[in-house]
Coordinates of C-alpha atoms and ligand atoms in Angstrom, one line a residue:
Chain A
X1 CA 22.4 -6.0 -16.9
X2 CA 19.0 -7.7 -16.6
X3 CA 17.4 -8.6 -19.9
X4 CA 13.6 -8.3 -19.7
X5 CA 10.8 -9.4 -21.9
X6 CA 7.4 -7.9 -21.6
X7 CA 4.4 -6.9 -23.7
X8 CA 3.6 -3.2 -24.1
X9 CA 0.2 -2.4 -25.6
X10 CA 0.2 -5.9 -27.1
X11 CA 3.6 -5.6 -28.7
X12 CA 6.4 -7.8 -27.4
X13 CA 9.5 -5.9 -26.1
X14 CA 12.8 -7.3 -25.1
X15 CA 15.4 -5.0 -23.6
X16 CA 18.6 -4.9 -21.6
X17 CA 18.0 -2.5 -18.8
X18 CA 20.0 -0.9 -16.1
X19 CA 18.6 -2.1 -12.7
X20 CA 17.9 1.4 -11.6
X21 CA 15.8 2.2 -14.7
X22 CA 12.2 3.0 -13.7
X23 CA 9.3 1.6 -15.6
X24 CA 8.2 5.2 -16.4
X25 CA 11.6 5.8 -18.0
X26 CA 11.5 2.6 -20.0
X27 CA 8.2 3.6 -21.4
X28 CA 9.0 7.3 -22.1
X29 CA 12.7 7.4 -22.9
X30 CA 13.3 4.0 -24.4
X31 CA 10.0 3.2 -26.1
X32 CA 9.0 6.8 -26.9
X33 CA 5.6 6.3 -25.2
X34 CA 5.5 9.8 -23.7
X35 CA 1.7 9.6 -23.0
X36 CA 2.6 8.3 -19.6
X37 CA 3.5 11.5 -17.6
X38 CA 5.9 12.0 -14.8
X39 CA 4.4 14.7 -12.6
X40 CA 6.1 14.3 -9.2
X41 CA 8.4 11.2 -9.4
X42 CA 7.7 10.8 -5.7
X43 CA 4.6 8.5 -5.8
X44 CA 2.2 11.3 -5.0
X45 CA 0.4 12.4 -8.1
X46 CA -0.7 9.4 -10.2
X47 CA 0.1 11.0 -13.6
X48 CA 2.3 8.0 -14.3
X49 CA -0.3 5.3 -13.7
X50 CA -0.2 2.4 -16.2
X51 CA -1.7 -1.1 -16.1
X52 CA 0.6 -4.0 -15.2
X53 CA -1.2 -7.3 -15.8
X54 CA -4.5 -5.3 -15.8
X55 CA -3.9 -3.5 -12.5
X56 CA -3.1 0.2 -12.1
X57 CA 0.3 1.0 -10.7
X58 CA 2.5 4.1 -10.4
X59 CA 5.2 3.5 -13.1
X60 CA 7.6 5.9 -11.3
X61 CA 7.6 3.6 -8.3
X62 CA 8.4 0.3 -10.1
X63 CA 11.7 -0.8 -11.7
X64 CA 11.6 -1.8 -15.3
X65 CA 13.3 -5.0 -14.2
X66 CA 10.3 -5.8 -11.9
X67 CA 8.1 -5.7 -15.0
X68 CA 9.8 -8.7 -16.6
X69 CA 7.2 -11.1 -18.0
X70 CA 4.3 -8.7 -17.5
X71 CA 1.7 -7.2 -19.8
X72 CA 1.7 -3.4 -19.7
X73 CA -1.0 -1.1 -21.0
X74 CA -0.3 2.6 -21.4
X75 CA -2.6 5.4 -22.4
X76 CA -1.4 4.9 -26.0
X77 CA -2.9 1.3 -25.9
X78 CA -6.5 2.3 -25.1
X79 CA -7.7 3.6 -28.4
X80 CA -8.5 0.8 -30.9
X81 CA -8.3 1.3 -34.6
X82 CA -8.3 5.0 -34.3
X83 CA -11.4 5.1 -32.1
X84 CA -11.0 6.5 -28.6
X85 CA -11.8 4.2 -25.6
X86 CA -15.2 5.1 -24.1
X87 CA -13.4 6.5 -21.0
X88 CA -11.3 8.8 -23.1
X89 CA -14.4 9.8 -25.0
X90 CA -16.2 10.5 -21.7
X91 CA -13.3 12.8 -20.6
X92 CA -13.6 14.7 -23.8
X93 CA -17.4 15.0 -23.7
X94 CA -17.4 16.1 -20.1
X95 CA -14.6 18.6 -20.3
X96 CA -12.7 16.7 -17.7
X97 CA -9.3 18.2 -18.5
X98 CA -7.7 21.6 -18.8
X99 CA -3.9 21.4 -19.2
X100 CA -4.2 17.6 -19.6
X101 CA -1.1 16.8 -17.6
X102 CA -2.9 14.5 -15.1
X103 CA -5.2 13.0 -17.8
X104 CA -3.3 9.9 -18.8
X105 CA -3.1 8.7 -15.2
X106 CA -6.7 9.7 -14.5
X107 CA -7.9 7.8 -17.5
X108 CA -5.8 4.7 -16.8
X109 CA -7.0 4.7 -13.1
X110 CA -10.6 5.3 -14.2
X111 CA -10.6 2.4 -16.7
X112 CA -9.3 0.1 -14.0
X113 CA -11.9 1.3 -11.5
X114 CA -14.8 0.8 -13.9
X115 CA -13.5 -2.6 -15.0
X116 CA -13.3 -3.8 -11.4
X117 CA -16.6 -2.3 -10.4
X118 CA -18.8 -1.6 -13.4
X119 CA -21.6 0.0 -11.4
X120 CA -19.5 2.2 -9.3
X121 CA -21.0 5.3 -7.6
X122 CA -19.6 8.8 -7.1
X123 CA -18.2 7.9 -3.7
X124 CA -16.3 4.9 -5.2
X125 CA -14.9 7.2 -7.9
X126 CA -13.7 9.7 -5.4
X127 CA -12.1 7.0 -3.2
X128 CA -10.6 5.3 -6.3
X129 CA -9.0 8.6 -7.5
X130 CA -7.4 9.4 -4.1
X131 CA -3.9 8.9 -5.6
X132 CA -4.5 11.0 -8.7
X133 CA -4.0 14.7 -8.4
X134 CA -5.3 17.4 -10.7
X135 CA -4.2 21.0 -10.4
X136 CA -6.7 22.4 -12.9
X137 CA -10.2 21.1 -13.0
X138 CA -11.4 21.0 -9.4
X139 CA -12.3 17.3 -10.0
X140 CA -16.1 17.8 -10.6
X141 CA -16.0 17.2 -14.3
X142 CA -13.5 14.3 -13.9
X143 CA -16.0 12.6 -11.6
X144 CA -18.8 13.2 -14.1
X145 CA -16.6 11.8 -16.9
X146 CA -15.8 8.6 -14.9
X147 CA -19.4 8.0 -14.2
X148 CA -20.3 8.5 -17.9
X149 CA -17.3 6.4 -19.1
X150 CA -18.2 3.6 -16.7
X151 CA -21.7 3.6 -18.1
X152 CA -20.4 3.6 -21.7
X153 CA -18.1 0.7 -20.8
X154 CA -21.1 -1.3 -19.5
X155 CA -22.5 -0.8 -22.9
Chain B
X1 CA 19.1 6.7 -8.0
X2 CA 22.6 5.4 -7.7
X3 CA 23.6 2.2 -9.4
X4 CA 23.0 -1.2 -7.8
X5 CA 22.9 -4.9 -8.7
X6 CA 19.5 -6.4 -9.1
X7 CA 18.6 -10.0 -8.2
X8 CA 15.3 -11.9 -8.5
X9 CA 15.6 -15.1 -6.4
X10 CA 12.9 -17.7 -6.6
X11 CA 13.5 -19.3 -3.2
X12 CA 14.2 -18.2 0.3
X13 CA 17.5 -20.1 0.3
X14 CA 18.6 -18.3 -2.8
X15 CA 17.6 -15.0 -1.3
X16 CA 19.5 -15.7 1.9
X17 CA 22.7 -16.6 -0.1
X18 CA 22.5 -13.5 -2.3
X19 CA 22.1 -11.4 0.9
X20 CA 25.1 -13.1 2.6
X21 CA 27.3 -12.6 -0.5
X22 CA 26.5 -9.0 -1.1
X23 CA 28.3 -5.9 0.3
X24 CA 25.4 -3.8 1.4
X25 CA 22.2 -5.5 0.3
X26 CA 18.5 -4.7 0.8
X27 CA 15.4 -6.7 0.2
X28 CA 12.7 -5.2 -2.1
X29 CA 9.1 -6.3 -1.8
X30 CA 6.7 -4.0 -3.8
X31 CA 9.2 -1.1 -3.8
X32 CA 6.6 1.4 -2.5
X33 CA 8.9 2.7 0.2
X34 CA 12.3 1.6 -0.9
X35 CA 12.2 3.0 -4.4
X36 CA 11.3 6.6 -3.2
X37 CA 13.9 6.3 -0.5
X38 CA 16.6 5.3 -3.0
X39 CA 15.6 8.1 -5.3
X40 CA 16.3 10.5 -2.4
X41 CA 19.6 8.8 -1.8
X42 CA 18.5 8.0 1.8
X43 CA 19.4 4.4 1.0
X44 CA 22.2 3.4 -1.3
X45 CA 22.2 -0.4 -1.3
X46 CA 24.9 -2.2 -3.4
X47 CA 22.4 -5.0 -4.2
X48 CA 18.6 -5.1 -4.4
X49 CA 17.2 -8.5 -3.8
X50 CA 13.7 -8.5 -5.2
X51 CA 11.7 -11.0 -3.2
X52 CA 8.5 -10.6 -5.3
X53 CA 8.8 -13.9 -7.0
X54 CA 9.4 -16.2 -4.1
X55 CA 6.5 -18.6 -3.8
X56 CA 6.9 -19.2 -0.1
X57 CA 6.0 -15.6 0.6
X58 CA 2.7 -15.6 -1.2
X59 CA -0.8 -16.5 -0.2
X60 CA -3.7 -16.2 2.2
X61 CA -5.3 -19.1 4.1
X62 CA -7.6 -19.8 7.0
X63 CA -7.1 -22.8 9.2
X64 CA -9.6 -23.1 12.1
X65 CA -9.3 -19.9 14.1
X66 CA -6.1 -18.7 12.4
X67 CA -5.7 -16.4 9.4
X68 CA -2.3 -16.6 7.7
X69 CA -1.1 -14.0 5.2
X70 CA 2.2 -14.3 3.3
X71 CA 4.7 -11.4 3.5
X72 CA 4.5 -10.6 -0.2
X73 CA 0.7 -10.3 -0.2
X74 CA -0.3 -7.0 -1.7
X75 CA -2.7 -4.7 0.3
X76 CA -5.2 -4.9 -2.6
X77 CA -5.2 -8.7 -2.4
X78 CA -5.9 -8.6 1.4
X79 CA -8.7 -6.0 0.8
X80 CA -10.2 -8.2 -1.9
X81 CA -9.9 -11.6 -0.3
X82 CA -13.0 -13.5 0.7
X83 CA -11.1 -15.4 3.3
X84 CA -10.0 -12.2 5.0
X85 CA -13.4 -10.6 4.7
X86 CA -15.1 -13.6 6.3
X87 CA -12.6 -14.2 9.1
X88 CA -11.4 -10.7 10.1
X89 CA -13.4 -8.1 8.2
X90 CA -11.6 -5.3 10.1
X91 CA -8.4 -6.3 8.5
X92 CA -9.8 -6.3 5.0
X93 CA -11.3 -2.9 5.8
X94 CA -7.9 -1.6 7.0
X95 CA -6.1 -2.8 3.9
X96 CA -8.7 -1.2 1.6
X97 CA -7.9 2.2 3.2
X98 CA -4.1 2.1 2.7
X99 CA -3.0 4.8 0.3
X100 CA -4.7 4.6 -3.0
X101 CA -5.4 1.7 -5.5
X102 CA -2.0 1.9 -7.2
X103 CA -0.1 1.8 -3.9
X104 CA -2.3 -1.1 -2.8
X105 CA -1.5 -3.1 -6.0
X106 CA 2.3 -3.0 -5.2
X107 CA 2.7 -2.4 -1.4
X108 CA 2.9 -5.6 0.8
X109 CA 2.2 -6.7 4.3
X110 CA 5.8 -7.7 4.9
X111 CA 7.2 -4.5 3.5
X112 CA 4.8 -2.4 5.6
X113 CA 5.7 -4.1 8.9
X114 CA 9.4 -4.4 8.2
X115 CA 9.5 -0.7 7.5
X116 CA 7.4 0.1 10.6
X117 CA 6.5 3.6 9.6
X118 CA 5.0 5.3 12.7
X119 CA 1.9 6.2 10.7
X120 CA 1.4 2.8 9.0
X121 CA -1.9 1.0 9.5
X122 CA -0.9 -2.7 9.8
X123 CA 1.2 -2.4 13.0
X124 CA -2.1 -1.5 14.9
X125 CA -3.8 -4.6 13.5
X126 CA -1.0 -6.9 14.4
X127 CA -0.6 -5.7 17.9
X128 CA -4.4 -5.5 18.7
X129 CA -5.1 -8.9 17.2
X130 CA -2.1 -10.5 19.0
X131 CA -0.6 -11.6 15.6
X132 CA 2.6 -13.6 15.3
X133 CA 5.3 -12.7 12.8
X134 CA 7.1 -15.7 11.3
X135 CA 10.6 -14.9 9.9
X136 CA 13.2 -17.0 8.1
X137 CA 14.6 -17.9 11.6
X138 CA 11.9 -17.6 14.3
X139 CA 8.5 -16.6 15.5
X140 CA 8.1 -13.1 17.1
X141 CA 4.9 -11.8 18.8
X142 CA 3.7 -8.6 17.2
X143 CA 4.3 -6.6 20.4
X144 CA 8.0 -7.7 20.4
X145 CA 8.4 -7.2 16.7
X146 CA 7.7 -3.4 16.5
X147 CA 10.5 -1.9 18.7
X148 CA 10.8 1.8 17.8
X149 CA 10.3 4.3 15.0
X150 CA 11.2 2.6 11.7
X151 CA 12.8 -0.2 13.9
X152 CA 11.8 -3.8 14.3
X153 CA 13.2 -6.9 15.9
X154 CA 14.4 -8.2 12.5
X155 CA 18.2 -8.9 12.3
X156 CA 20.3 -8.2 9.3
X157 CA 19.2 -10.6 6.5
X158 CA 16.2 -11.9 8.4
X159 CA 13.1 -11.9 6.3
X160 CA 9.4 -11.8 7.2
X161 CA 7.8 -14.9 5.7
X162 CA 4.2 -14.7 7.0
X163 CA 2.0 -13.4 9.7
X164 CA -0.7 -15.3 11.5
X165 CA -3.7 -13.6 13.1
X166 CA -5.9 -15.3 15.6
X167 CA -9.5 -14.7 14.6
X168 CA -11.1 -12.3 17.2
X169 CA -14.8 -12.3 18.4
X170 CA -15.1 -8.7 17.2
X171 CA -12.7 -6.1 15.8
X172 CA -12.7 -2.8 14.0
X173 CA -10.1 -0.2 12.8
X174 CA -10.7 3.5 12.6
X175 CA -8.2 6.0 11.3
X176 CA -8.1 9.7 10.8
X177 CA -6.2 9.7 7.5
X178 CA -3.7 12.3 6.5
X179 CA -5.7 14.0 3.6
X180 CA -2.7 13.8 1.2
X181 CA -1.1 10.5 1.8
X182 CA -3.8 8.5 3.6
X183 CA -1.3 7.4 6.2
X184 CA -2.8 7.4 9.7
X185 CA -2.6 10.8 11.5
X186 CA -3.9 8.5 14.2
X187 CA -5.4 5.1 13.9
X188 CA -7.0 2.8 16.5
X189 CA -7.5 -0.9 16.2
X190 CA -9.8 -2.5 18.8
X191 CA -10.2 -6.3 19.1
X192 CA -12.2 -8.4 21.5
X193 CA -11.0 -12.0 22.0
X194 CA -11.6 -14.8 24.5
X195 CA -8.6 -13.4 26.4
X196 CA -10.0 -9.8 26.6
X197 CA -9.9 -6.6 24.7
X198 CA -6.8 -5.1 23.1
X199 CA -6.5 -1.6 21.8
X200 CA -3.6 -0.6 19.7
X201 CA -2.8 2.9 18.5
X202 CA -0.7 3.9 15.5
X203 CA 0.2 7.3 14.0
X204 CA 0.1 9.0 17.4
X205 CA 3.5 8.1 18.8
X206 CA 6.9 7.0 17.6
X207 CA 5.8 3.4 17.3
X208 CA 2.5 1.5 17.7
X209 CA 1.4 1.1 21.4
X210 CA -1.4 -0.4 23.5
X211 CA -3.8 1.8 25.4
X212 CA -4.2 -0.3 28.5
X213 CA -6.6 1.9 30.4
X214 CA -9.0 1.6 27.5
X215 CA -8.5 -2.1 27.4
X216 CA -9.5 -2.5 31.1
X217 CA -12.6 -0.3 30.7
X218 CA -13.7 -2.2 27.6
X219 CA -13.1 -5.6 29.3
X220 CA -15.8 -4.7 31.8
X221 CA -18.1 -2.9 29.3
X222 CA -17.6 -3.2 25.6
X223 CA -19.4 0.0 24.6
X224 CA -18.3 3.6 23.6
X225 CA -19.5 5.2 26.9
X226 CA -17.1 2.9 28.8
X227 CA -14.3 5.2 27.6
X228 CA -16.0 8.4 28.9
X229 CA -13.9 10.1 31.6
X230 CA -10.6 8.4 30.7
X231 CA -8.2 11.1 29.7
X232 CA -5.4 10.4 27.3
X233 CA -2.2 12.2 28.0
X234 CA -0.5 14.0 25.2
X235 CA 2.9 13.5 26.7
X236 CA 5.3 11.8 24.2
X237 CA 2.8 11.9 21.3
X238 CA 3.8 13.2 17.9
X239 CA 3.4 16.9 17.2
X240 CA 3.9 18.0 13.6
X241 CA 2.3 20.2 10.9
X242 CA -0.5 17.8 10.5
X243 CA -1.6 17.7 14.1
X244 CA -0.5 18.6 17.6
X245 CA 0.1 16.1 20.3
X246 CA -3.1 17.3 22.1
X247 CA -5.1 16.8 18.9
X248 CA -3.8 13.3 18.5
X249 CA -4.5 12.5 22.2
X250 CA -8.1 13.5 21.6
X251 CA -8.3 11.5 18.4
X252 CA -7.3 8.3 20.3
X253 CA -10.5 8.6 22.3
X254 CA -12.7 9.6 19.4
X255 CA -11.4 6.8 17.1
X256 CA -11.4 4.2 19.9
X257 CA -15.1 4.9 20.5
X258 CA -15.9 4.8 16.8
X259 CA -14.1 1.5 16.5
X260 CA -16.0 0.0 19.5
X261 CA -19.3 1.1 17.9
X262 CA -18.2 -0.2 14.5
X263 CA -17.2 -3.6 16.0
X264 CA -20.7 -3.8 17.4
Ligands
FAD301 C1 1.5 7.4 -1.8 C2 1.6 6.4 -0.7 C3 0.6 6.3 0.3 C4 0.7 5.4 1.3 N1 -0.3 5.3 2.2 C5 -0.2 4.4 3.2 C6 -1.2 4.4 4.2 O1 -2.3 5.0 4.2 N2 -1.1 3.5 5.2 C7 0.0 2.6 5.3 O2 0.1 1.8 6.2 N3 1.0 2.7 4.4 C8 0.9 3.5 3.3 N4 1.9 3.5 2.4 C9 3.0 2.5 2.5 C10 2.6 1.3 1.7 O3 1.5 0.8 2.3 C11 3.7 0.2 1.6 O4 3.3 -0.9 2.3 C12 5.0 0.5 2.2 O5 5.4 1.6 1.5 C13 6.0 -0.7 2.0 O6 6.1 -0.9 0.7 P1 6.5 -2.3 0.1 O7 5.6 -3.4 0.7 O8 6.5 -2.2 -1.4 O9 7.9 -2.6 0.6 P2 9.4 -2.1 0.0 O10 9.3 -0.7 -0.3 O11 9.8 -3.0 -1.1 O12 10.3 -2.4 1.3 C14 10.2 -1.6 2.5 C15 11.3 -2.1 3.5 O13 10.9 -3.3 4.0 C16 11.9 -4.3 3.8 N5 11.2 -5.5 3.5 C17 10.2 -5.7 2.5 N6 9.7 -6.9 2.6 C18 10.4 -7.6 3.6 C19 10.3 -8.9 4.1 N7 9.4 -9.8 3.7 N8 11.2 -9.2 5.1 C20 12.1 -8.3 5.6 N9 12.2 -7.0 5.1 C21 11.3 -6.7 4.1 C22 12.7 -3.7 2.6 O14 14.1 -4.2 2.7 C23 12.6 -2.2 2.8 O15 13.6 -1.8 3.8 C24 1.8 4.5 1.4 C25 2.8 4.5 0.4 C26 2.7 5.5 -0.6 C27 3.8 5.5 -1.7
FES302 S1 5.0 10.7 -11.3 FE1 4.5 8.8 -10.5 S2 3.1 9.3 -8.9 FE2 3.7 11.3 -9.7
FES303 S1 -6.0 19.0 -16.2 FE1 -4.3 20.1 -15.5 S2 -3.6 18.8 -13.9 FE2 -5.4 17.9 -14.4

């Protein structure tokens, strides 16, 4: 079985993994990082988005073995010293979640969007979140939150 | 997913040897199609040969009037590349509208064309631009590469290495995306080159095809009204829950006109 070494939220991890193990299962079932949600397991919903070397990817559509040598950030890795990330804070302030199931993926995608394009407008938020589905909020408050979070990240 | 062996070769030679030695192997690029397909047990390879770390499959370069893109290049890298934007902006625009950002960070040019999904975007660009597909054993013109629905000219174990695109005078791509997946319900790529105009249609039929009556009309007059009065037959076009064949036939004209306008 492949032995992989990677960094998860800054912590080095070495593990022997079955080739068919998905990155989402490595994170949730082996490392106990259940903040990454699996909504569909068919690449459609975006609840499982994590950052691989800084880029958002669907962790249900990547093998753990493919993540060898990478740096992974999950929703658990955003808050620093007990203080929420500005994007998390913006989701809370703007009531951008109801059941919260989509939220980890939404936040991870939004952080990536705002990092890549700090002055993004509403249209860019909508386009950027095309792969993230929410069954509760109707998206309006999510868009507001991402705009506010991006502003807070600009400082 | 059923069990399989996993390999991560660093060279094309190593990949070819692993392929030859395995029972029922399959290449994996970004996994954006093959992983979901394996989850559904529609493919059950004995060995997955991950080609993601082969240096010869990477990279984007421009040499004179030719843009070259390695098979493992992710859609997001094509969309974000200055070289692509400067040489063939229509191609960077196309790549920026594939799926969503997460899919674009994993999905690749080689994987997309090897899979030849009837609703994929890249096949239209390759055919309209008159691209050439370089494989581990030969060169294939785009038109000969895409043979039928989910079928290509690739032989067992043959790998796409890179694609070269002649830089056109003008080009544009317009698609009517499926609102859920963003795949093309219908997409039309129009390119004008020194050799004339080429119009390629994806999403409407079983496989990408050229709309030759449009090409002739645009050769004489490269403007949207040049397509007025040419009727597109719905015969043989796809009909499904997303759109009827007649709807797609109409989209071909609408999107071709938009693409001509957009190309300027
Ligand atoms: C949610 C979602 C939305 C999408 N939306 C769009 C869209 O709007 N437009 C669009 O065009 N596509 C879309 N796609 C497809 C996506 O663009 C990928 O390019 C496509 O899934 C192929 O993925 P991949 O490159 O990771 O290849 P893989 O899944 O790794 O491989 C696909 C197939 O190609 C073979 N293969 C891969 N590379 C090579 C090579 N170099 N040589 C020979 N064979 C090879 C593999 O063996 C496999 O059979 C979408 C996908 C998803 C999941
Ligand atoms: S769980 Fe990965 S996209 Fe839905
Ligand atoms: S808050 Fe419930 S799915 Fe988005």
